[in-house]
mmCIF file of C-alpha atoms in Angstrom:
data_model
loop_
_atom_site.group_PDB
_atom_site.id
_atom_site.type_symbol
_atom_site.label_atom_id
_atom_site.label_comp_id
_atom_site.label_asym_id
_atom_site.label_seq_id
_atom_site.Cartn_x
_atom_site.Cartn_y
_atom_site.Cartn_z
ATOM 1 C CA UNK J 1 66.154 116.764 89.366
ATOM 2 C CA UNK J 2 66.505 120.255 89.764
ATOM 3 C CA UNK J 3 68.554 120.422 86.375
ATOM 4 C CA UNK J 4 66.279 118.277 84.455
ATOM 5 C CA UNK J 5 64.408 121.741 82.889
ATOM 6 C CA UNK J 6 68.045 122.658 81.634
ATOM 7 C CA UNK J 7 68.610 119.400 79.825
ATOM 8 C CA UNK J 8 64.917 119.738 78.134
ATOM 9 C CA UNK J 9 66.104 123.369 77.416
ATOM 10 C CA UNK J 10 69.128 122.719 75.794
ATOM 11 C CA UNK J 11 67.366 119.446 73.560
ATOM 12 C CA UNK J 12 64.949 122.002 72.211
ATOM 13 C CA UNK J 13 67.635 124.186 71.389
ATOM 14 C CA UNK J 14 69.931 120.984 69.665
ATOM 15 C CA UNK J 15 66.885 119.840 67.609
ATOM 16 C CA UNK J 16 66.586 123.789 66.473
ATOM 17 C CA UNK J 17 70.057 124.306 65.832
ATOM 18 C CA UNK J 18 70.279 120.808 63.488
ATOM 19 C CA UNK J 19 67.337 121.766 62.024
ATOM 20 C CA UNK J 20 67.869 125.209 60.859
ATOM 21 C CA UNK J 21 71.070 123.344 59.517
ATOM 22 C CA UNK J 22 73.305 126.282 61.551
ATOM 23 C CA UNK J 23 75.420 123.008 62.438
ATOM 24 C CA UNK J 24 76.362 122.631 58.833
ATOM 25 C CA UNK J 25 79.685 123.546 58.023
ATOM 26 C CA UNK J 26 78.264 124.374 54.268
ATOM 27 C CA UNK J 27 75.961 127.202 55.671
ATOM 28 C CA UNK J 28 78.743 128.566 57.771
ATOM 29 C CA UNK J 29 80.837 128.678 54.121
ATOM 30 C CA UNK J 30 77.539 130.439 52.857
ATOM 31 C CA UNK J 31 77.408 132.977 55.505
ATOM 32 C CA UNK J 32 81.157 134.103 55.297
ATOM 33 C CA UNK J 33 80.469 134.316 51.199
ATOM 34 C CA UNK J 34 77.987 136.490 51.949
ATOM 35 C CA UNK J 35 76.113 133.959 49.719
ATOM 36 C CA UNK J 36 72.720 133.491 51.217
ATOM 37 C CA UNK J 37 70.826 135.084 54.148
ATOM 38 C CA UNK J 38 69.488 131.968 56.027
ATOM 39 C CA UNK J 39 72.561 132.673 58.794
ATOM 40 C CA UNK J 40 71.951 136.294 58.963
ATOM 41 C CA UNK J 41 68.334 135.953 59.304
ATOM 42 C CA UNK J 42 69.042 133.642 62.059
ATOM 43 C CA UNK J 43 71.293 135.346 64.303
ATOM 44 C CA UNK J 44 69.368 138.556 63.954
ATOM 45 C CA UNK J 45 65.864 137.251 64.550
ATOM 46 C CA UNK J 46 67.387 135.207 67.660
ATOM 47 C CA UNK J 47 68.859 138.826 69.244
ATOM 48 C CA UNK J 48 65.874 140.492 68.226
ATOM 49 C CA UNK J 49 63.561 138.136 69.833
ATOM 50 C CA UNK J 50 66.308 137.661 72.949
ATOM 51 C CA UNK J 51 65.965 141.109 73.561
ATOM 52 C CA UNK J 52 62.092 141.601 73.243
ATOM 53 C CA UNK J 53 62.093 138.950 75.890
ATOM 54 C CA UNK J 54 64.848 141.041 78.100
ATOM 55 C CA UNK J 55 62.622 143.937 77.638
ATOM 56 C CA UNK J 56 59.638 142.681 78.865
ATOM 57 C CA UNK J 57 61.223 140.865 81.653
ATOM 58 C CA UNK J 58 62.779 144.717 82.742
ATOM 59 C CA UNK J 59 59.167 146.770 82.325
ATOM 60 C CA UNK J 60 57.164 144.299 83.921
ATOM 61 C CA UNK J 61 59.905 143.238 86.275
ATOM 62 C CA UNK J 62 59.532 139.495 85.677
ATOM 63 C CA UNK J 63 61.108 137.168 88.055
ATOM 64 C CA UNK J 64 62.267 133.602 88.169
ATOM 65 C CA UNK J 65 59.913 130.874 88.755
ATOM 66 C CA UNK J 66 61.210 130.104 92.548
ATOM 67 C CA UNK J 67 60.567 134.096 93.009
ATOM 68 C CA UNK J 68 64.258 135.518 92.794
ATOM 69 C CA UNK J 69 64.776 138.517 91.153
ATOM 70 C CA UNK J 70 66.836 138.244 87.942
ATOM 71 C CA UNK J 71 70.113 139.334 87.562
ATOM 72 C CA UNK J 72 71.366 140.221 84.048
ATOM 73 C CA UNK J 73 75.610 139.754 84.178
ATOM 74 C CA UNK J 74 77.037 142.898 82.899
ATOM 75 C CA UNK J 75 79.858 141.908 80.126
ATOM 76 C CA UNK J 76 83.193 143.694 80.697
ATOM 77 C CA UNK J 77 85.562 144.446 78.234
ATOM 78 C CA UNK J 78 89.418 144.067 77.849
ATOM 79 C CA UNK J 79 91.051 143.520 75.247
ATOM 80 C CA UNK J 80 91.009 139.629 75.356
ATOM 81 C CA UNK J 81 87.733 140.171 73.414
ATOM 82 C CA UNK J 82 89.453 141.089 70.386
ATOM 83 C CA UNK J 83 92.199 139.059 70.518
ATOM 84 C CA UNK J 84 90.319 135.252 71.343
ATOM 85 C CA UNK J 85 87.579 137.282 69.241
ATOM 86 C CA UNK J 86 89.419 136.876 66.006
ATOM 87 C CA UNK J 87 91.004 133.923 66.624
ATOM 88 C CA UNK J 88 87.381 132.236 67.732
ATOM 89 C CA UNK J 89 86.332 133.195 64.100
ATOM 90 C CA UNK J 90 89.723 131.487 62.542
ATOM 91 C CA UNK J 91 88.316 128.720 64.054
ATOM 92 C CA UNK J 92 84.784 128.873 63.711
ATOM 93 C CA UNK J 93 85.282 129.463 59.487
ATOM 94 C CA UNK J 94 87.337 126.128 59.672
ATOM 95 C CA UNK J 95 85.572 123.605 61.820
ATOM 96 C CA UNK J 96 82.229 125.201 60.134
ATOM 97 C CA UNK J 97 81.113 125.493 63.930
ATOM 98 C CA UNK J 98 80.735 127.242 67.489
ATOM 99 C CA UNK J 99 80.894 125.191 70.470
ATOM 100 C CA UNK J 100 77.086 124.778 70.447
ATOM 101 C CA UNK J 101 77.002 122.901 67.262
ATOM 102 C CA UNK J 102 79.811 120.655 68.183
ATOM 103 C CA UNK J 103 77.668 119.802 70.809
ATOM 104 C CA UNK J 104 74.823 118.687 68.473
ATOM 105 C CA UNK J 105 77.502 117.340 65.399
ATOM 106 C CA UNK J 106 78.164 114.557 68.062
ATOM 107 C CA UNK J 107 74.359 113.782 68.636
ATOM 108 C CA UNK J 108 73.858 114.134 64.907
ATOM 109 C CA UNK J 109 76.533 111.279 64.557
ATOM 110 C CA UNK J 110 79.701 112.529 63.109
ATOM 111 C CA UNK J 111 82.353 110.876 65.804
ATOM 112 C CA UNK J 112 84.768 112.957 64.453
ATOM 113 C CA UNK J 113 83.450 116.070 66.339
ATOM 114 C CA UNK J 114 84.274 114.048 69.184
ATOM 115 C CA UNK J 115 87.886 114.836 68.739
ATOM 116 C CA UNK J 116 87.345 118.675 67.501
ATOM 117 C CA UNK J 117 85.388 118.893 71.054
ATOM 118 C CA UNK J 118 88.499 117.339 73.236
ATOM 119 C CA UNK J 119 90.535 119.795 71.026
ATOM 120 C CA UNK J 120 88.395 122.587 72.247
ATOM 121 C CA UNK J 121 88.762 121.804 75.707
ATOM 122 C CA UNK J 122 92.352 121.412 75.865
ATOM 123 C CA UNK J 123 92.415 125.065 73.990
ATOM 124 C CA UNK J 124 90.228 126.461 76.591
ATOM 125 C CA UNK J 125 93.012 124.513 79.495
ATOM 126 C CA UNK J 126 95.785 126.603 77.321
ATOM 127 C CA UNK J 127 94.213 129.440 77.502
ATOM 128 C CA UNK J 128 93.676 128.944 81.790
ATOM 129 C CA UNK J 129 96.846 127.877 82.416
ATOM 130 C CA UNK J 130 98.756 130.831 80.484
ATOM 131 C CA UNK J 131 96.347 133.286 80.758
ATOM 132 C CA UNK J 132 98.409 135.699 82.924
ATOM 133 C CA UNK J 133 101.263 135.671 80.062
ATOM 134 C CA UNK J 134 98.342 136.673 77.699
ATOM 135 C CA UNK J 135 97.444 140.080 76.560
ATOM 136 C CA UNK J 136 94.139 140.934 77.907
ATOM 137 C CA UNK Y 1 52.645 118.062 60.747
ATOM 138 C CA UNK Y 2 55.332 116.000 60.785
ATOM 139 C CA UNK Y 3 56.262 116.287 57.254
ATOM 140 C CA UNK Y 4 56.507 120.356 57.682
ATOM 141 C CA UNK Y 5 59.026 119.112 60.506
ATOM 142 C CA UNK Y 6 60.943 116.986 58.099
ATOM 143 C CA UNK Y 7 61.441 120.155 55.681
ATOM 144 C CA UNK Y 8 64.892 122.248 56.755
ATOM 145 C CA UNK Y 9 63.013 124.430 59.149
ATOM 146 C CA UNK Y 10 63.393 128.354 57.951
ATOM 147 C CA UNK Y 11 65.650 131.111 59.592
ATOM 148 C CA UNK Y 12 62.075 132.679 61.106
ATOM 149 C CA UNK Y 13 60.893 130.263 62.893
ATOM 150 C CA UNK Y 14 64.657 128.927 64.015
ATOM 151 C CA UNK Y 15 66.148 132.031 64.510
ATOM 152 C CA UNK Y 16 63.104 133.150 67.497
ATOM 153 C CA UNK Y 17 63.398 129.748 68.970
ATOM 154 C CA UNK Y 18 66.473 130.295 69.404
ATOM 155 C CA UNK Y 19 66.569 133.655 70.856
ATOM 156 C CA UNK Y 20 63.668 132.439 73.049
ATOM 157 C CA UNK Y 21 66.513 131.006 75.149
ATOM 158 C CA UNK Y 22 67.533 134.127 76.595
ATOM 159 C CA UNK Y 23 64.632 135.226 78.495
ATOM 160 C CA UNK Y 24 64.406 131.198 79.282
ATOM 161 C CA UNK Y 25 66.903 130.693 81.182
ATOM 162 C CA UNK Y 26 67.121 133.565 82.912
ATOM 163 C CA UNK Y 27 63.323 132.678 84.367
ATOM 164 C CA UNK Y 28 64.013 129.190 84.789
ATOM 165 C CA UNK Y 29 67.102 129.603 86.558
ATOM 166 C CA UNK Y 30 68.473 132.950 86.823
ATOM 167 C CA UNK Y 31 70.948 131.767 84.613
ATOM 168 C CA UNK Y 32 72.544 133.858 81.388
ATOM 169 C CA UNK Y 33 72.269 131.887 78.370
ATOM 170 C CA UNK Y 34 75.576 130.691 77.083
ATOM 171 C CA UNK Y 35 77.047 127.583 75.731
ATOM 172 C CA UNK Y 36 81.249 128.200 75.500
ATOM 173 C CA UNK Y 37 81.590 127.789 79.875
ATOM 174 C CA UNK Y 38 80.686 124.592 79.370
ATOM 175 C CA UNK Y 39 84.101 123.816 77.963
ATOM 176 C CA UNK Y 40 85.623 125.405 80.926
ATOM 177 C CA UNK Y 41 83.504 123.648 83.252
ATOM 178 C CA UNK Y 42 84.387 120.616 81.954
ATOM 179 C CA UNK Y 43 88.039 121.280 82.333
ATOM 180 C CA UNK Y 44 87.308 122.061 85.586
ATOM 181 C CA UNK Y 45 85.449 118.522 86.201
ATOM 182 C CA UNK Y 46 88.139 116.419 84.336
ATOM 183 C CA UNK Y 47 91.780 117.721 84.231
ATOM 184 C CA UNK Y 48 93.312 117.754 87.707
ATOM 185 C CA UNK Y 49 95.168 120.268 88.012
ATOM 186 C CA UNK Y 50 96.056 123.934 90.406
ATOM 187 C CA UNK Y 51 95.651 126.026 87.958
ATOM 188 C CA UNK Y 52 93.387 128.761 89.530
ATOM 189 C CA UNK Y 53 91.425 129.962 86.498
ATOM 190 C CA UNK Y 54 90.040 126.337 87.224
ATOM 191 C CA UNK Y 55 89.754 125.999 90.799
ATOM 192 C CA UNK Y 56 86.625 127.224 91.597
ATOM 193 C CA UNK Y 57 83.243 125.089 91.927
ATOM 194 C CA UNK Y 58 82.488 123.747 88.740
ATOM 195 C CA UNK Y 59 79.141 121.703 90.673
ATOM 196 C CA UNK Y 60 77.645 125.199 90.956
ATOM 197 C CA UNK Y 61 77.783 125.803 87.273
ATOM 198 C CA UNK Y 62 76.682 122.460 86.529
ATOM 199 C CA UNK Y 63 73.255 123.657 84.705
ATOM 200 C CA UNK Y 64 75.399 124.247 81.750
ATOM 201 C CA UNK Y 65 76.739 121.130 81.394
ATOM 202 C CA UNK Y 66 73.025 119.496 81.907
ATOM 203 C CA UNK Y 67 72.068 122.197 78.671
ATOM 204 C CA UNK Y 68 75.084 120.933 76.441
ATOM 205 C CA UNK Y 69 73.861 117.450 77.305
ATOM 206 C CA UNK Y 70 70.525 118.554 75.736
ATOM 207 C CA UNK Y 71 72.151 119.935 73.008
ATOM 208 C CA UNK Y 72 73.826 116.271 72.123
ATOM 209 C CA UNK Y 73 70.714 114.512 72.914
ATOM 210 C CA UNK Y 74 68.582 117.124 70.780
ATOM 211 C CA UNK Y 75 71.000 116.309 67.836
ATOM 212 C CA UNK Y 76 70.717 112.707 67.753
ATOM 213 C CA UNK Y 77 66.424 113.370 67.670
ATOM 214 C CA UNK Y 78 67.032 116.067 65.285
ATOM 215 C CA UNK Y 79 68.612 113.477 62.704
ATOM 216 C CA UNK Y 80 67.240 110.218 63.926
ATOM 217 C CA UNK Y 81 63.413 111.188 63.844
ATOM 218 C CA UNK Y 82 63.207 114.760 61.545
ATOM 219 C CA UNK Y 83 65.814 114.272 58.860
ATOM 220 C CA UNK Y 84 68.166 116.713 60.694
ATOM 221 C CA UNK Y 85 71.650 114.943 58.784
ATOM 222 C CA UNK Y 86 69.567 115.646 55.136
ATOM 223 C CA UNK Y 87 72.177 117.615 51.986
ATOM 224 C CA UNK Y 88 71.650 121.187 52.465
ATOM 225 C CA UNK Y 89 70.123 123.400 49.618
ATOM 226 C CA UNK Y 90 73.212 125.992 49.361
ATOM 227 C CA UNK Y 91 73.298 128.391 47.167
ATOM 228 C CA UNK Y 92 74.611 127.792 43.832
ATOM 229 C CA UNK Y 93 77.299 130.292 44.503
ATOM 230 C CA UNK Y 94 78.485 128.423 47.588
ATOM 231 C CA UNK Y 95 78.387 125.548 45.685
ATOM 232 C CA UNK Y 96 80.420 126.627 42.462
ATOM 233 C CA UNK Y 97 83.384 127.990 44.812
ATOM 234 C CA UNK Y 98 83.599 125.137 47.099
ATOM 235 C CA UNK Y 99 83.183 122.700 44.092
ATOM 236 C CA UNK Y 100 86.101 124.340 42.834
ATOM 237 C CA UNK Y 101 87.912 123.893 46.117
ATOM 238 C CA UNK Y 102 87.368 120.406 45.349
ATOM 239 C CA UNK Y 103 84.490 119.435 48.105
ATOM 240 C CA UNK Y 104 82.578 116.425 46.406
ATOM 241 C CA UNK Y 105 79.848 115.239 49.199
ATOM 242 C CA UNK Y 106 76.391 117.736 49.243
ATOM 243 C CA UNK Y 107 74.828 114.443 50.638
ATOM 244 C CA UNK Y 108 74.515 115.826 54.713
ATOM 245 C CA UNK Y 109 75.623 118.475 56.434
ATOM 246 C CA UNK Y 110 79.098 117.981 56.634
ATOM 247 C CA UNK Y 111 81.134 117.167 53.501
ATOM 248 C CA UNK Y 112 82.224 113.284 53.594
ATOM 249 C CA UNK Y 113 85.402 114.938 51.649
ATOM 250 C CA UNK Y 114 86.615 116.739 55.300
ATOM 251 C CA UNK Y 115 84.852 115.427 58.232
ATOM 252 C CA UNK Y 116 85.292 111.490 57.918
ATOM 253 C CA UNK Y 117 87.426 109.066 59.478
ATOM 254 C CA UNK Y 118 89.685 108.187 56.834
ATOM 255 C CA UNK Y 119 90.952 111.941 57.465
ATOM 256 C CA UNK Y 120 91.867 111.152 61.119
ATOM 257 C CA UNK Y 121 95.670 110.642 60.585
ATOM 258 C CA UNK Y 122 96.158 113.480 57.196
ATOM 259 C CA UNK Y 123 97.171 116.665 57.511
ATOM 260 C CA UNK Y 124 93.329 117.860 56.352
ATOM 261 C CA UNK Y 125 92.023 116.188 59.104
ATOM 262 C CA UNK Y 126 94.708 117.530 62.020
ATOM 263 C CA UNK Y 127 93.811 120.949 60.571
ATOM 264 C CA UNK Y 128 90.132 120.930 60.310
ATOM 265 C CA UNK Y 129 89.535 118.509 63.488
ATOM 266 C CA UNK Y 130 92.129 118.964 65.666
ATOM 267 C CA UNK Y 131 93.385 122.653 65.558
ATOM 268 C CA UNK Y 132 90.037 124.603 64.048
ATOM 269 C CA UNK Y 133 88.783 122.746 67.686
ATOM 270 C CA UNK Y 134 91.682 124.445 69.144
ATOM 271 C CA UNK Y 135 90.645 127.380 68.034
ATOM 272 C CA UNK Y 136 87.305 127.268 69.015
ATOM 273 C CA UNK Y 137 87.948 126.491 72.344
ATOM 274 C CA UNK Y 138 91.334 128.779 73.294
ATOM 275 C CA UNK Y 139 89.701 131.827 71.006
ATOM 276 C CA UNK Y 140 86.033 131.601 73.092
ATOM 277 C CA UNK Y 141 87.519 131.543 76.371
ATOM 278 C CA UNK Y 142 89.954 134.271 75.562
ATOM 279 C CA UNK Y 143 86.701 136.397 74.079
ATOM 280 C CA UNK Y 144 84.938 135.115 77.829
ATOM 281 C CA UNK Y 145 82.165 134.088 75.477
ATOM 282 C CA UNK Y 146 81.288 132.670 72.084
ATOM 283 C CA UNK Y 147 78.083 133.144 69.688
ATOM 284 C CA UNK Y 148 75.750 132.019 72.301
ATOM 285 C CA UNK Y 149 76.974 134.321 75.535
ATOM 286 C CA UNK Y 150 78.073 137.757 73.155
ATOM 287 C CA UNK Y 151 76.166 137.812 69.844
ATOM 288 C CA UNK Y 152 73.295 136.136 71.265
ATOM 289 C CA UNK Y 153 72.490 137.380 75.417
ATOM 290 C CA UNK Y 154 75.156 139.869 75.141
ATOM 291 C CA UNK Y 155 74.045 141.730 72.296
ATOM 292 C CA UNK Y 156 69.887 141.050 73.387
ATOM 293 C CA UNK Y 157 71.162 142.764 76.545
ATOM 294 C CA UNK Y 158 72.729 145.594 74.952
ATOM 295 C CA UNK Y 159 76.525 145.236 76.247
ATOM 296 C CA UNK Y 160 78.185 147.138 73.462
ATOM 297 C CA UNK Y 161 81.375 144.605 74.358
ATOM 298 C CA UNK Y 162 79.631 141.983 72.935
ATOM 299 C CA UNK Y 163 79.283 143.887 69.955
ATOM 300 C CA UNK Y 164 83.061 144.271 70.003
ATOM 301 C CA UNK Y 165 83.077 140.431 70.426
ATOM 302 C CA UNK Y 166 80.824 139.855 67.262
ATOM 303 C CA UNK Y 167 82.501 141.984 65.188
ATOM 304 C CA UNK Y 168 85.698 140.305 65.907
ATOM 305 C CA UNK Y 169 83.835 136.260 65.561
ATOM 306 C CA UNK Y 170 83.238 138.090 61.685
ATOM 307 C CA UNK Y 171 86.514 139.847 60.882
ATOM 308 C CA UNK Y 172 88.680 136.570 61.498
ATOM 309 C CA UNK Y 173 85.721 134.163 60.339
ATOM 310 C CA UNK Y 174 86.157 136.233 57.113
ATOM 311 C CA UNK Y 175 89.876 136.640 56.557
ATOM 312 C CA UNK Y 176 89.901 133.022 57.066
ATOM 313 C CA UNK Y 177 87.116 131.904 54.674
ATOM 314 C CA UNK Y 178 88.769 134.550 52.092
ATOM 315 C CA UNK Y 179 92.660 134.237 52.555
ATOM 316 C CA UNK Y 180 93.104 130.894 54.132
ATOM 317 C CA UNK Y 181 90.335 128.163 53.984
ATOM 318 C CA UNK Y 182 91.129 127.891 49.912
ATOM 319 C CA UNK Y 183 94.539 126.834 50.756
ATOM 320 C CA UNK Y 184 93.485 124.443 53.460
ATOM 321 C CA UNK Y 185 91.503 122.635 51.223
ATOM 322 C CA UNK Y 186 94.063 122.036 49.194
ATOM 323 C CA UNK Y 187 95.626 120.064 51.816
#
């Protein structure tokens, strides 16, 4: 039951992301164009109201509902960032989405996301199982 | 009311929705928002195997896969009840180059011309289903995030990595729209 606020979470988030038509593969054309703003306008409102939100939760030292204090994950960098970097944007320029919106393409009814989704989790089993050949 | 919902909703009320689930989930849960583990989690779950970037317990994570549930669920209301699968207005620019390219369908969101099942067994489909997913999924975990964890809670928390990351998601998202993607669609 516990996980039952993540699932309402995340269906807010779906009906936004379908909604604001970020799912399309035709806006994702537009955005690499540099034909319209929509995607732009999107992305930047989302960090700038993600990190009013992280602000606020640092000055007034916010904590979780059951009382925890909150823990932001610090991101570290090697150089795996650029490489699966630039080859996540290959990818994301074809398929017309990131793994959120494949998510939502299947709710939306497109069964052939289905099989971009299995293909995206057999890249990310690749990945683990020869990740100590890899460049990082 | 519900007709404003109908309408495409615009990037400023989306967009802050969206960001929204940063500070979220991390008072909900404690949790950083981010939708690409979810692949690896599920990998995890369903492939048996000793590899030890998977061995670790995936039950723990498991929030993430509830969220990605929501996501699916979310897109079946989105287009079932608010119009979510209606054409999309794109510019006319978009729409002169990729009606060159030959794409015919401006009916939903996807064109009918890529992303239908009489592609499954052509070359256009094994490219744009089956290794663009490959992509996706070997390039996010390789980044350790995707649009969600780096330009999204990375970059609202400042980590100039993620900044490295979302550069990078552009730079190949644009050499490939640019240099490749018209040949593609030729296939």
């Amino acid at each position: 039951m516990r996980n039952v606020k993540y699932l309402l979470a995340g269906l807010l988030f779906g009906v936004v992301l379908v909604k604001s038509q970020v799912v399309s593969w035709f806006r994702i054309q537009e955005m690499f164009r540099f034909e319209s703003f929509h995607m732009y306008g999107i992305i930047g409102s989302a960090v700038i109201t993600g990190m009013i939100g992280v602000w606020l939760i640092k000055k007034f030292k916010i904590r979780t509902i059951n009382g925890e204090n909150i823990v932001i994950p610090k991101k570290e960098f090697d150089w795996g960032i650029v490489y699966g970097g630039l080859i996540f944007g290959c990818g994301w320029a074809i398929t017309g989405a990131c793994p959120g919106p494949l998510f939502a393409l299947i709710g939306v009814g497109y069964p052939v996301i289905i099989l971009t989704l299995l293909s995206a989790v057999f890249g990310v089993w690749i990945y683990g199982r020869w990740r100590d050949k890899l460049p990082h | 009311m519900i007709s404003f919902l109908q309408e495409p909703w615009p990037w400023y009320i989306a967009g802050p929705i969206l960001g929204l689930a940063v500070p979220a989930l991390f008072i909900i849960g404690n949790k950083p928002f981010g939708i690409s583990s979810s692949l690896k989690h599920i990998c995890a779950a369903c492939i048996p195997s000793k590899v030890p970037f998977f061995s670790y317990d995936w039950k723990k994570e498991s929030w993430n896969l509830f969220f990605v549930a929501g996501i699916v669920t979310g897109g079946w209301i989105a287009s079932a009840f608010l119009g979510g699968n209606d054409a999309v207005a794109i510019s006319s620019g978009a729409a002169q180059t990729l009606q060159n390219a030959g794409i015919t369908d401006y009916s939903a969101l996807l064109p009918a011309d890529i992303f239908s099942a009489d592609q499954l067994f052509t070359w256009r489909g094994f490219i744009f289903f089956v290794l663009g997913g490959f992509l996706v999924g070997f390039g996010t975990r390789y980044a350790n995030g995707c649009t969600s964890g780096h330009s999204i809670t990375g970059l609202a928390t400042l980590q100039w990595p993620s900044l490295v990351a979302t550069c990078c998601f552009m730079a190949g998202g644009l050499v490939t729209t640019w240099f490749i993607l018209p040949y593609l669609l030729k296939l």
